[in-house]
Tab-separated table of C-alpha atoms and ligand atoms in Angstrom:
chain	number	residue	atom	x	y	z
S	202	UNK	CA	4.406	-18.742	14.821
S	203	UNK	CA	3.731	-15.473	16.807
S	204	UNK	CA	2.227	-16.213	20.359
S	205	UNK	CA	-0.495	-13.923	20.689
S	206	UNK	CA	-1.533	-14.664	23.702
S	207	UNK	CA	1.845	-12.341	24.895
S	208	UNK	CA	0.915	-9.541	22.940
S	209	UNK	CA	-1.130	-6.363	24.080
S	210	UNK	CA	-4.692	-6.324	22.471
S	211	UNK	CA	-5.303	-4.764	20.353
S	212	UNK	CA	-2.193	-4.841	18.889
S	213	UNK	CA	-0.427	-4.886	15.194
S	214	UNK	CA	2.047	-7.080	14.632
S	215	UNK	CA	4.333	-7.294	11.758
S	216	UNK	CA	5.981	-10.824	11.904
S	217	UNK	CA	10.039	-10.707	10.423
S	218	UNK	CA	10.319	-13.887	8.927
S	219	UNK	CA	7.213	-13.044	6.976
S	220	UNK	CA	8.733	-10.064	5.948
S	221	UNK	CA	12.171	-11.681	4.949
S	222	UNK	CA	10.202	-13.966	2.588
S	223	UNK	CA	8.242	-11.057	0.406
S	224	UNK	CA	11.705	-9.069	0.157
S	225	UNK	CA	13.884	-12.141	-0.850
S	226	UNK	CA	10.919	-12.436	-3.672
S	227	UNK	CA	11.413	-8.643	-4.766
S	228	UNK	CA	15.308	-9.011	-4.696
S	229	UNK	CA	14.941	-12.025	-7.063
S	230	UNK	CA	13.255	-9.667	-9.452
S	231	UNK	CA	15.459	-6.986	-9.126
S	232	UNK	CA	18.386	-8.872	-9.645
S	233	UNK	CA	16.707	-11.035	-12.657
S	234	UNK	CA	15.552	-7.201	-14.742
S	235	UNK	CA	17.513	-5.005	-13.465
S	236	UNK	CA	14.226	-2.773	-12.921
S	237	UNK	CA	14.557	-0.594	-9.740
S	238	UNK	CA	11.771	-1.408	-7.662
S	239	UNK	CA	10.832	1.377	-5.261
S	240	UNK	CA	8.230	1.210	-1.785
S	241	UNK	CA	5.258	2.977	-1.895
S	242	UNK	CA	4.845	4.623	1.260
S	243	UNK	CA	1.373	4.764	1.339
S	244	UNK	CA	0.332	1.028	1.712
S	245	UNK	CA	2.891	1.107	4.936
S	246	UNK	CA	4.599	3.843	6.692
S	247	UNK	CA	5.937	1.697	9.902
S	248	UNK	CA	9.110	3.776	9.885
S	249	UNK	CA	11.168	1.116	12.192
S	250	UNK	CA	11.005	-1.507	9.271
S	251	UNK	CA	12.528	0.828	6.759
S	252	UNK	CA	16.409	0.081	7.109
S	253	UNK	CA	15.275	-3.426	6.101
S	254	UNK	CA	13.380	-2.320	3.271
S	255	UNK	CA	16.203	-0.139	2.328
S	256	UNK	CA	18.767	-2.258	1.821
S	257	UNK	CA	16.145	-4.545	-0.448
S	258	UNK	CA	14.901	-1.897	-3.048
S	259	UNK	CA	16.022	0.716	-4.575
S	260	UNK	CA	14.089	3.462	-2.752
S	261	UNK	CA	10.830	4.896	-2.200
S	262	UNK	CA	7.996	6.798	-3.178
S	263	UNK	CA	5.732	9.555	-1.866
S	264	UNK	CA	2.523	10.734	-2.218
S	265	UNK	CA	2.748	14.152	-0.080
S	266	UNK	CA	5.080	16.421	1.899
S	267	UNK	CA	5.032	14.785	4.838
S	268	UNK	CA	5.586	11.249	3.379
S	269	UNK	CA	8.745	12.759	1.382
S	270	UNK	CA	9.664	14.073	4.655
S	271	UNK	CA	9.499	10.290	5.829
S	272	UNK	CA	11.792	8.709	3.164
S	273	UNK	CA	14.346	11.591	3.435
S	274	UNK	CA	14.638	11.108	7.267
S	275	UNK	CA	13.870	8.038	8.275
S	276	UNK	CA	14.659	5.984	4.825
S	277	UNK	CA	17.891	8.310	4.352
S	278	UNK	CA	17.825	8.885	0.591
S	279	UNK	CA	15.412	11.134	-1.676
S	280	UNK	CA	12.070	10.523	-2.349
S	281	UNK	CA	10.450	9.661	-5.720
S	282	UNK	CA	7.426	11.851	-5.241
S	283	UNK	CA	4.126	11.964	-7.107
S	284	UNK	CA	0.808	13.572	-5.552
S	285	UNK	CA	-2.279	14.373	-7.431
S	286	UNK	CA	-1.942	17.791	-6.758
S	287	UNK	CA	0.810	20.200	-5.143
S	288	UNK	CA	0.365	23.261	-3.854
S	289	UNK	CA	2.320	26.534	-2.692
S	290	UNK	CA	2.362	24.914	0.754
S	291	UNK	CA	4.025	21.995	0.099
S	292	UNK	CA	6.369	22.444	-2.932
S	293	UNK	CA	9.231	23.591	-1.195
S	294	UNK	CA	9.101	20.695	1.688
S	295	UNK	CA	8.706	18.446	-1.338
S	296	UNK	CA	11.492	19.721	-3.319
S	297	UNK	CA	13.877	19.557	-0.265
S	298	UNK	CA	12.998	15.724	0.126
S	299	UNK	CA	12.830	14.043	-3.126
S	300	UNK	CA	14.732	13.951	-7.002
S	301	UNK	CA	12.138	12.352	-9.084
S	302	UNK	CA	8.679	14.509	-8.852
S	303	UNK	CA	6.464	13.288	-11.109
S	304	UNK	CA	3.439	16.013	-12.093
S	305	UNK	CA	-0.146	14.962	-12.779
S	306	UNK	CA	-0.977	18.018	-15.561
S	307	UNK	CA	1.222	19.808	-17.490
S	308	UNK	CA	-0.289	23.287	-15.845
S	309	UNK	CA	1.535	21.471	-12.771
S	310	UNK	CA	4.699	20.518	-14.419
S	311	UNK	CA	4.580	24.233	-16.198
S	312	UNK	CA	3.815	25.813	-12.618
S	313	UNK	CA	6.267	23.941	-9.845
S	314	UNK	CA	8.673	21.708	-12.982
S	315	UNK	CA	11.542	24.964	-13.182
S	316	UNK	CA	12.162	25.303	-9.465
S	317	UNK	CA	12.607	21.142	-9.313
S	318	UNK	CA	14.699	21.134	-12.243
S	319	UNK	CA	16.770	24.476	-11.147
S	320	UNK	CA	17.686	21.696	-8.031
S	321	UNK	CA	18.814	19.219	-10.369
S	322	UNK	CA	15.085	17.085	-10.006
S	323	UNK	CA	14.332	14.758	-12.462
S	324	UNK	CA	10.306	15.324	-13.288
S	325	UNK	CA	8.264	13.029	-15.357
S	326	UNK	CA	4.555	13.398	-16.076
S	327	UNK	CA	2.000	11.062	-15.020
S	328	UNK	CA	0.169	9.248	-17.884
S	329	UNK	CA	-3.292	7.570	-18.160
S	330	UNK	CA	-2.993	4.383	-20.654
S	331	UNK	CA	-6.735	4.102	-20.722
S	332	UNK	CA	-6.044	0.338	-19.494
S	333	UNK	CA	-6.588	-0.953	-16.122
S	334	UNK	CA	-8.028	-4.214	-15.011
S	335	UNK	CA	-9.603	-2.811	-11.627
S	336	UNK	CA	-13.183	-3.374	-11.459
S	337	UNK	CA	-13.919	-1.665	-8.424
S	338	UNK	CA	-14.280	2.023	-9.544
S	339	UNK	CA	-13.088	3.544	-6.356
S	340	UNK	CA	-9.626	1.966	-7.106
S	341	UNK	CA	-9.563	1.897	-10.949
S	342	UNK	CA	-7.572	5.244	-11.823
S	343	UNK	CA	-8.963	4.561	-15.508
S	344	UNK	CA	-12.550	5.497	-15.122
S	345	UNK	CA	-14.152	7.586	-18.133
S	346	UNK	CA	-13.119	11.405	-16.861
S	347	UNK	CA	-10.642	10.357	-14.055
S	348	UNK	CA	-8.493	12.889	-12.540
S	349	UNK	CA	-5.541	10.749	-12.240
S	350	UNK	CA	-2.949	11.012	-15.788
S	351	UNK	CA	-2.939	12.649	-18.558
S	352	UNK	CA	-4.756	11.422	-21.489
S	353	UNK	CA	-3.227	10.772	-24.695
S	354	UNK	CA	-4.998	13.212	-26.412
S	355	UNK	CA	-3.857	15.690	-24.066
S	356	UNK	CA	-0.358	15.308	-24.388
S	357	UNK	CA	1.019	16.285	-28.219
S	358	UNK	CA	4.568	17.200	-27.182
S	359	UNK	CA	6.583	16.307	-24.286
S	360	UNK	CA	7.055	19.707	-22.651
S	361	UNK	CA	11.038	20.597	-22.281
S	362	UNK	CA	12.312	19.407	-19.358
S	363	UNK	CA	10.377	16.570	-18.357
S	364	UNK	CA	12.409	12.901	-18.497
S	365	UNK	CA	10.389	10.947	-17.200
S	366	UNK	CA	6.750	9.049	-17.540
S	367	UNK	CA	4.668	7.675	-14.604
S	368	UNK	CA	1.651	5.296	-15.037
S	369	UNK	CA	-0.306	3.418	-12.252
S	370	UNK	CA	-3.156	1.659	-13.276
S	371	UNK	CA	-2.933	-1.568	-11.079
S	372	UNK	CA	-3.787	-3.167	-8.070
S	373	UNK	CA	-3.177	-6.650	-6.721
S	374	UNK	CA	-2.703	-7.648	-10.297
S	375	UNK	CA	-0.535	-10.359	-12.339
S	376	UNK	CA	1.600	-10.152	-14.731
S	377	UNK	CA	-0.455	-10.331	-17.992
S	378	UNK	CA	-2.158	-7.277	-16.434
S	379	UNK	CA	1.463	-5.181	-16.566
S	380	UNK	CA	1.336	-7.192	-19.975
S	381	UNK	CA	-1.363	-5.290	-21.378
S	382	UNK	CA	-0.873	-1.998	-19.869
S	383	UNK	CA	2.366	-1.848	-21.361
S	384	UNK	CA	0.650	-2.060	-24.892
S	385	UNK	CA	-1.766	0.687	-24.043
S	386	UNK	CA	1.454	2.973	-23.099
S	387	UNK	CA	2.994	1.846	-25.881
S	388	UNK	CA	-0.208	2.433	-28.450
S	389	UNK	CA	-0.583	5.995	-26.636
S	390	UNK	CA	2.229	6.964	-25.892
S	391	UNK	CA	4.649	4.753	-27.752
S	392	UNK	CA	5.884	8.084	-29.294
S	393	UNK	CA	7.469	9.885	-26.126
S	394	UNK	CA	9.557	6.436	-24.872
S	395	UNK	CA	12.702	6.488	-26.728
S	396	UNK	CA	12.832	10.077	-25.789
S	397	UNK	CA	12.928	9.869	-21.888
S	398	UNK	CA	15.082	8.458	-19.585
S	399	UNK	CA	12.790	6.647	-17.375
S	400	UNK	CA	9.551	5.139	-17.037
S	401	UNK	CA	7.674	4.664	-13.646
S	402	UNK	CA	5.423	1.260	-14.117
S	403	UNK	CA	3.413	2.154	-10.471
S	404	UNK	CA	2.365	-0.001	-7.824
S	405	UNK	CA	-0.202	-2.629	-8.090
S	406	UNK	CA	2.632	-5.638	-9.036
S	407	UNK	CA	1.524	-8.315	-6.211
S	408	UNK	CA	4.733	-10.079	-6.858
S	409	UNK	CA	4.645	-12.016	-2.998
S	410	UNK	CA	1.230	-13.165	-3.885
S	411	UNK	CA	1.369	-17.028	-4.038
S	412	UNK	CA	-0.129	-17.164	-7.542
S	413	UNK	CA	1.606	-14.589	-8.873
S	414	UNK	CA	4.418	-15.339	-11.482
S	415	UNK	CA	7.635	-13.446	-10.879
S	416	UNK	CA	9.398	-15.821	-14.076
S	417	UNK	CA	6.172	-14.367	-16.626
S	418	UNK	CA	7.114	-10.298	-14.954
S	419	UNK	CA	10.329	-11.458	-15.536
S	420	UNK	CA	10.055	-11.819	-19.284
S	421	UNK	CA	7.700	-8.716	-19.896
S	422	UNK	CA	10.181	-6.771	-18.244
S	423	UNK	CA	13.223	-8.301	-20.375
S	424	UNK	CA	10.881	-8.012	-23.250
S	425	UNK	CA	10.275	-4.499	-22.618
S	426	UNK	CA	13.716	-3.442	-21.769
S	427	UNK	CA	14.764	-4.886	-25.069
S	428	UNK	CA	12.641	-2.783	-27.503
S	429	UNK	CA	13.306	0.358	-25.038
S	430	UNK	CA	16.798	-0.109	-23.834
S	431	UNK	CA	17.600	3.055	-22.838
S	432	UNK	CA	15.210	3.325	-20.675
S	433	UNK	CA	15.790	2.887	-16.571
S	434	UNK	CA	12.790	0.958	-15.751
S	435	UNK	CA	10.823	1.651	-11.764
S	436	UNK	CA	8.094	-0.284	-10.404
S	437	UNK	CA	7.033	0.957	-7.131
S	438	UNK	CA	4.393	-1.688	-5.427
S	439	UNK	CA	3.352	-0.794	-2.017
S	440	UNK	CA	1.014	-3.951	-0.684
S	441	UNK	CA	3.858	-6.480	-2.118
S	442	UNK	CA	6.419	-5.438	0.464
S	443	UNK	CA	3.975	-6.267	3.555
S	444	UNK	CA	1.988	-8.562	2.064
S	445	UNK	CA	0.724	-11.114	4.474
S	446	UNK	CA	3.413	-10.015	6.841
S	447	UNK	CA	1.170	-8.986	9.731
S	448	UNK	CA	-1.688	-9.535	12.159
S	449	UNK	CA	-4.375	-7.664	14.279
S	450	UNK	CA	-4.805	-8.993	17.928
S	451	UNK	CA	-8.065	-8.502	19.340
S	452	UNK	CA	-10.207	-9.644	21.943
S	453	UNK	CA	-13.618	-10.681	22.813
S	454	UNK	CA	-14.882	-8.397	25.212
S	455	UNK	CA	-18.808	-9.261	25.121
S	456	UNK	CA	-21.177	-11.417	23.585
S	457	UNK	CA	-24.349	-10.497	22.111
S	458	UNK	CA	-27.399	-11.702	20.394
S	459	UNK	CA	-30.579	-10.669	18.549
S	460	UNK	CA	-33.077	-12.085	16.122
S	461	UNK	CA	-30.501	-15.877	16.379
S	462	UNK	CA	-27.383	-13.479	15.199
S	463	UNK	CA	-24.842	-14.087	17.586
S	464	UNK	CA	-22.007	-11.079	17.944
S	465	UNK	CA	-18.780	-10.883	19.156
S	466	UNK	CA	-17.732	-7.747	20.609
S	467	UNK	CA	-14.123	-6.935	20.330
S	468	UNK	CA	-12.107	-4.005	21.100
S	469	UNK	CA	-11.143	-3.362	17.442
S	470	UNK	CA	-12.955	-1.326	14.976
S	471	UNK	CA	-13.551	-2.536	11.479
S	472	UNK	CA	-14.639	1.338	11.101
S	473	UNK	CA	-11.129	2.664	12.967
S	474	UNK	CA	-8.633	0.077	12.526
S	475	UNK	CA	-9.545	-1.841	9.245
S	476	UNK	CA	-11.789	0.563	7.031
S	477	UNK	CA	-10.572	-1.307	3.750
S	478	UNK	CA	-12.870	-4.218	5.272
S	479	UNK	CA	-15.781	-1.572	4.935
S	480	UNK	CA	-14.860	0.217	2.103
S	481	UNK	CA	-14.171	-2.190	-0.627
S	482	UNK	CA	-15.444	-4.235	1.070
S	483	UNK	CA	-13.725	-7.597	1.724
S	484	UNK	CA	-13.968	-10.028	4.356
S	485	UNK	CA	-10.634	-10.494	6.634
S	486	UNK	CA	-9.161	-14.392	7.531
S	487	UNK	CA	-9.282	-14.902	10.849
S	488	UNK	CA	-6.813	-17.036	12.270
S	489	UNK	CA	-8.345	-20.371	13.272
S	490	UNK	CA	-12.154	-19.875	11.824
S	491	UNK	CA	-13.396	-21.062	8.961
S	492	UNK	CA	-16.601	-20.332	6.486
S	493	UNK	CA	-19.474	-21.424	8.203
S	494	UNK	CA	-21.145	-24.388	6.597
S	495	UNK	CA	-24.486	-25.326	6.663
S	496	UNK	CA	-26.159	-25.740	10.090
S	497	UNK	CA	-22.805	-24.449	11.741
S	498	UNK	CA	-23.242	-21.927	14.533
S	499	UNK	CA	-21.883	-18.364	12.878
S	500	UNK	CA	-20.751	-15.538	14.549
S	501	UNK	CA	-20.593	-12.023	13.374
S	502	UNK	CA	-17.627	-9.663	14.725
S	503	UNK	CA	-18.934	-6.507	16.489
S	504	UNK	CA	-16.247	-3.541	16.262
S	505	UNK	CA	-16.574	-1.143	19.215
S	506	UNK	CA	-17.119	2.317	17.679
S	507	UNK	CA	-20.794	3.463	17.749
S	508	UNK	CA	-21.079	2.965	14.051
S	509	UNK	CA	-24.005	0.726	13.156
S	510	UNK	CA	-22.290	-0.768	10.511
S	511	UNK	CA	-19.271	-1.527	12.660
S	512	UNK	CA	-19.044	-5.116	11.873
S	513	UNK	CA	-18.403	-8.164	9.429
S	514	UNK	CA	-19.368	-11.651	9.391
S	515	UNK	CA	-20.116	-14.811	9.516
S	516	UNK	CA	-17.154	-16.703	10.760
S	517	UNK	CA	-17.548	-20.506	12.151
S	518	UNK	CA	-15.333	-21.826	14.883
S	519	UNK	CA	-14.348	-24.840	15.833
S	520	UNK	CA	-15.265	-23.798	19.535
S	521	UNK	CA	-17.933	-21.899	21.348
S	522	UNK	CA	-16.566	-18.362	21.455
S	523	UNK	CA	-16.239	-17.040	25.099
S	524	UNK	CA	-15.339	-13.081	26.671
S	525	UNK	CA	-11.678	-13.095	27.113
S	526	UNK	CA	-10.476	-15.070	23.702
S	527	UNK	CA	-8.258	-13.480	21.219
S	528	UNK	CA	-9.344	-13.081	17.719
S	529	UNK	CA	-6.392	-12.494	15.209
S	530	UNK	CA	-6.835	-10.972	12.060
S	531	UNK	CA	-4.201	-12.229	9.216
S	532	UNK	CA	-3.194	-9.279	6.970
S	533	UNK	CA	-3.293	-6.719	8.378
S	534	UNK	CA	0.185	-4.664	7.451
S	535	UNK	CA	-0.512	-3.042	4.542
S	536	UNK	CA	-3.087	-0.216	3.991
S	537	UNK	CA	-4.045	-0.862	7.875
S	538	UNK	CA	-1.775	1.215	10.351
S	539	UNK	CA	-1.744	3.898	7.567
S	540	UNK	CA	-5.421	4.150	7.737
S	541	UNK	CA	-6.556	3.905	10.568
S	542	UNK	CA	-8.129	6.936	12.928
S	543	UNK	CA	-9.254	7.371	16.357
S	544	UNK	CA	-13.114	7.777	15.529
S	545	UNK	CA	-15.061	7.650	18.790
S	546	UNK	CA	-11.433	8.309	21.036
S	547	UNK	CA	-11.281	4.091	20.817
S	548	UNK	CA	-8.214	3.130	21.739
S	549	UNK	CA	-5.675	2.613	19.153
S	550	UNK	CA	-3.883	-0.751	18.711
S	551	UNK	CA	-0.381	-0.884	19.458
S	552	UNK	CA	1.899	-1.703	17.420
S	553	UNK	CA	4.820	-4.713	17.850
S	554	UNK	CA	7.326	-6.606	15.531
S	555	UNK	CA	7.796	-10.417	15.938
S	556	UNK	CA	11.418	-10.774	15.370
S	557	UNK	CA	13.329	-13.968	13.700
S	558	UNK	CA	14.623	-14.770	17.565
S	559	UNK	CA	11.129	-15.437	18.964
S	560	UNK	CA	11.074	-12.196	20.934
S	561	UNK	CA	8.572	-9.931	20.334
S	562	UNK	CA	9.073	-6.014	20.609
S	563	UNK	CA	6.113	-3.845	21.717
S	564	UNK	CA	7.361	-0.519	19.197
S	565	UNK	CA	4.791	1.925	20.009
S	566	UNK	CA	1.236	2.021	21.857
S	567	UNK	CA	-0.927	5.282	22.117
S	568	UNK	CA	-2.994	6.532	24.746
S	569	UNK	CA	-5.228	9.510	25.518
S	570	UNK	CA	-2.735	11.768	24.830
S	571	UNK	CA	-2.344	10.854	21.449
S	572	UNK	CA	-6.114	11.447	20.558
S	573	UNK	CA	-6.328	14.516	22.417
S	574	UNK	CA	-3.141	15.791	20.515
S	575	UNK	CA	-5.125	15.326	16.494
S	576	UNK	CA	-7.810	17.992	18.282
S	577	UNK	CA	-7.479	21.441	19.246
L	781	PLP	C1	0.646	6.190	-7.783
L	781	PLP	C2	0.679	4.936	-6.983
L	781	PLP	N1	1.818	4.218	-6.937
L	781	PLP	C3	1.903	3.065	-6.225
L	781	PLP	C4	0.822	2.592	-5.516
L	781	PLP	C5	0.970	1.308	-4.722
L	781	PLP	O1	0.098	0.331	-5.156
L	781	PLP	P1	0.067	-1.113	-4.474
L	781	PLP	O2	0.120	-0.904	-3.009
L	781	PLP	O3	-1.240	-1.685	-4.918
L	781	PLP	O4	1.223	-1.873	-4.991
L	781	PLP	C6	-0.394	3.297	-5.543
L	781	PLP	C7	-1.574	2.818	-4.806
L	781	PLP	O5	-2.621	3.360	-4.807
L	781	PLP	C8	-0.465	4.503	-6.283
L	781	PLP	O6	-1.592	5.236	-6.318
């Protein structure tokens, strides 16, 4: 277990043995389908973890210029890239950095698809199945009228050239989710598969999850493969890589209370460093409280930006809270560091890897020079 008493605060902290765990899982399923299963860059960009999640997948995947940029330096091989959108700006960066660019119209594929295939890119053509078990519209690429895929009744003829299809329509699902989007490609789209070469399943496959069975993706994979076997089959999950791999350190800094609710300040932001909190919104684990029961005193967690909705709560401890205690935030890899900004000039956690050996490496912290720097 990570002391984190020894760490800065605030401070992310990506624990390796955690890590090791969730990519032994993914191998497993590589090895078992032979699907290539690629990173998506945007649920975590921490570059200094990426010769360890190169040598267990088979890539990774982009979702602008700058991320392609990323994989092609830093992950050393091309990118898979797919982005709503491209523009004149950022074709040619793109181009130099990946060989799969999947398109999101055909007016795209039609306007940037001949300069990627005069380099020898493969280009596919992102698909909407008209499936997806997201409730939450803000995540659920399926909505009536979403921008995201074309629609079946869009698409009469594969224009020349293209090879591949994309669909993502998932997030922290299971298996019997991939289940049925798979029948709503093939009732779609069923038409186009045994004419392409590969088929891009998205992100959204929470493999590392503890419920989630990796022998039931197994068979729907095999199952697949089998009535489509020339196809090369990708899934590219971004949250199952750093799953659970990762804390926030924080401390309490102040107390506060008004009308009997009790705050803890801390010098973290829910608004700056963990906006998924807000957004969806969900309530974080905190290591060592529990849900308050009945009677129990609760305290709220204050974030530091001025925002008046800079908090979450209630959280029960087994101990009378004081200024100078850390609070420690469980999951906090994935969609975290990638999202956070530096609202209100508060200072930015650092960030630090807990290796197997105990020690613990501080990889990067920021400072005024880095906020100063994003202005002009
Ligand atoms: C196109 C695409 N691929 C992959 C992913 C990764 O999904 P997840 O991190 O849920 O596995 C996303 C997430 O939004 C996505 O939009």
């Amino acid at each position: 277990m990570v002391d984190f008493q020894k760490l800065p605060s605030p401070c992310f902290v990506l624990d390796e043995t955690l890590l090791d765990a969730n990519l032994a899982k993914i191998d497993s399923v590589r090895a078992a389908t032979g699907a290539e299963i690629i990173v998506a860059l945007k649920a975590c960009a921490m570059w200094r973890i990426f010769p360890e999640l190169a040598r267990h997948s088979d890539g990774a995947t982009a979702s602008s210029a700058a991320e392609a940029r990323l994989v092609f330096e830093e992950y050393g091989r091309p990118a898979h890239t797919y982005a709503p959108v491209y523009t004149d700006r950022d074709i040619g960066e793109i181009l130099r950095c990946s060989d799969h660019i999947t398109f999101n119209s055909v007016a795209q594929f039609e306007r940037f698809g001949p300069m990627a295939l005069l380099r020898g890119i493969s280009c596919g053509l992102r698909i909407n199945p008209q499936y997806s078990p997201v409730e939450t519209d803000l995540y659920n690429p399926c909505v009536p009228g979403s921008r995201l895929g074309i629609a079946a009744g869009e698409l009469r003829e594969l224009p020349a050239g293209v090879e591949g299809l994309h669909f993502h329509v998932l997030c922290e699902s299971r298996p019997h989710h991939l289940h049925l989007a798979l029948e709503a490609v093939e009732r779609h789209f069923g038409r186009f598969l045994d004419r392409i070469a590969w088929l891009n399943m998205g992100g959204g496959h929470l493999m590392t999850h503890a419920d989630y069975d990796c022998d039931e993706l197994i068979r729907i994979l095999r199952g697949f493969k089998a009535r489509h076997p020339r196809l090369r089959l990708i899934l590219e999950p971004g949250s199952a890589f750093t799953w659970r791999t990762g804390f926030l350190v924080s401390t309490v800094e102040d107390i506060v209370e008004n009308g009997g609710i009790r705050t803890a300040m801390l010098d973290v932001s829910f608004a700056c460093h963990m906006p998924d909190c807000l957004e969806m919104p969900y309530k974080p684990a905190i290591v060592g409280a529990h849900e308050p029961a009945a009677g129990e005193m609760r305290w709220r967690m204050g974030g530091n930006s001025c925002l008046a909705g800079d908090y979450a709560g209630d959280w029960a401890f087994d101990r009378s809270l004081r200024v100078g205690d850390r609070i420690v935030f469980e999951d906090m890899i994935h969609y975290t560091m990638v999202k956070t900004t530096m609202f209100n000039g508060v200072a930015h956690p650092a960030i630090a890897i807990a290796q197997r050996d105990g020690r613990v490496e501080i990889v990067r912290e920021f400072g005024y020079e880095d906020f100063r720097d994003r202005m002009s």
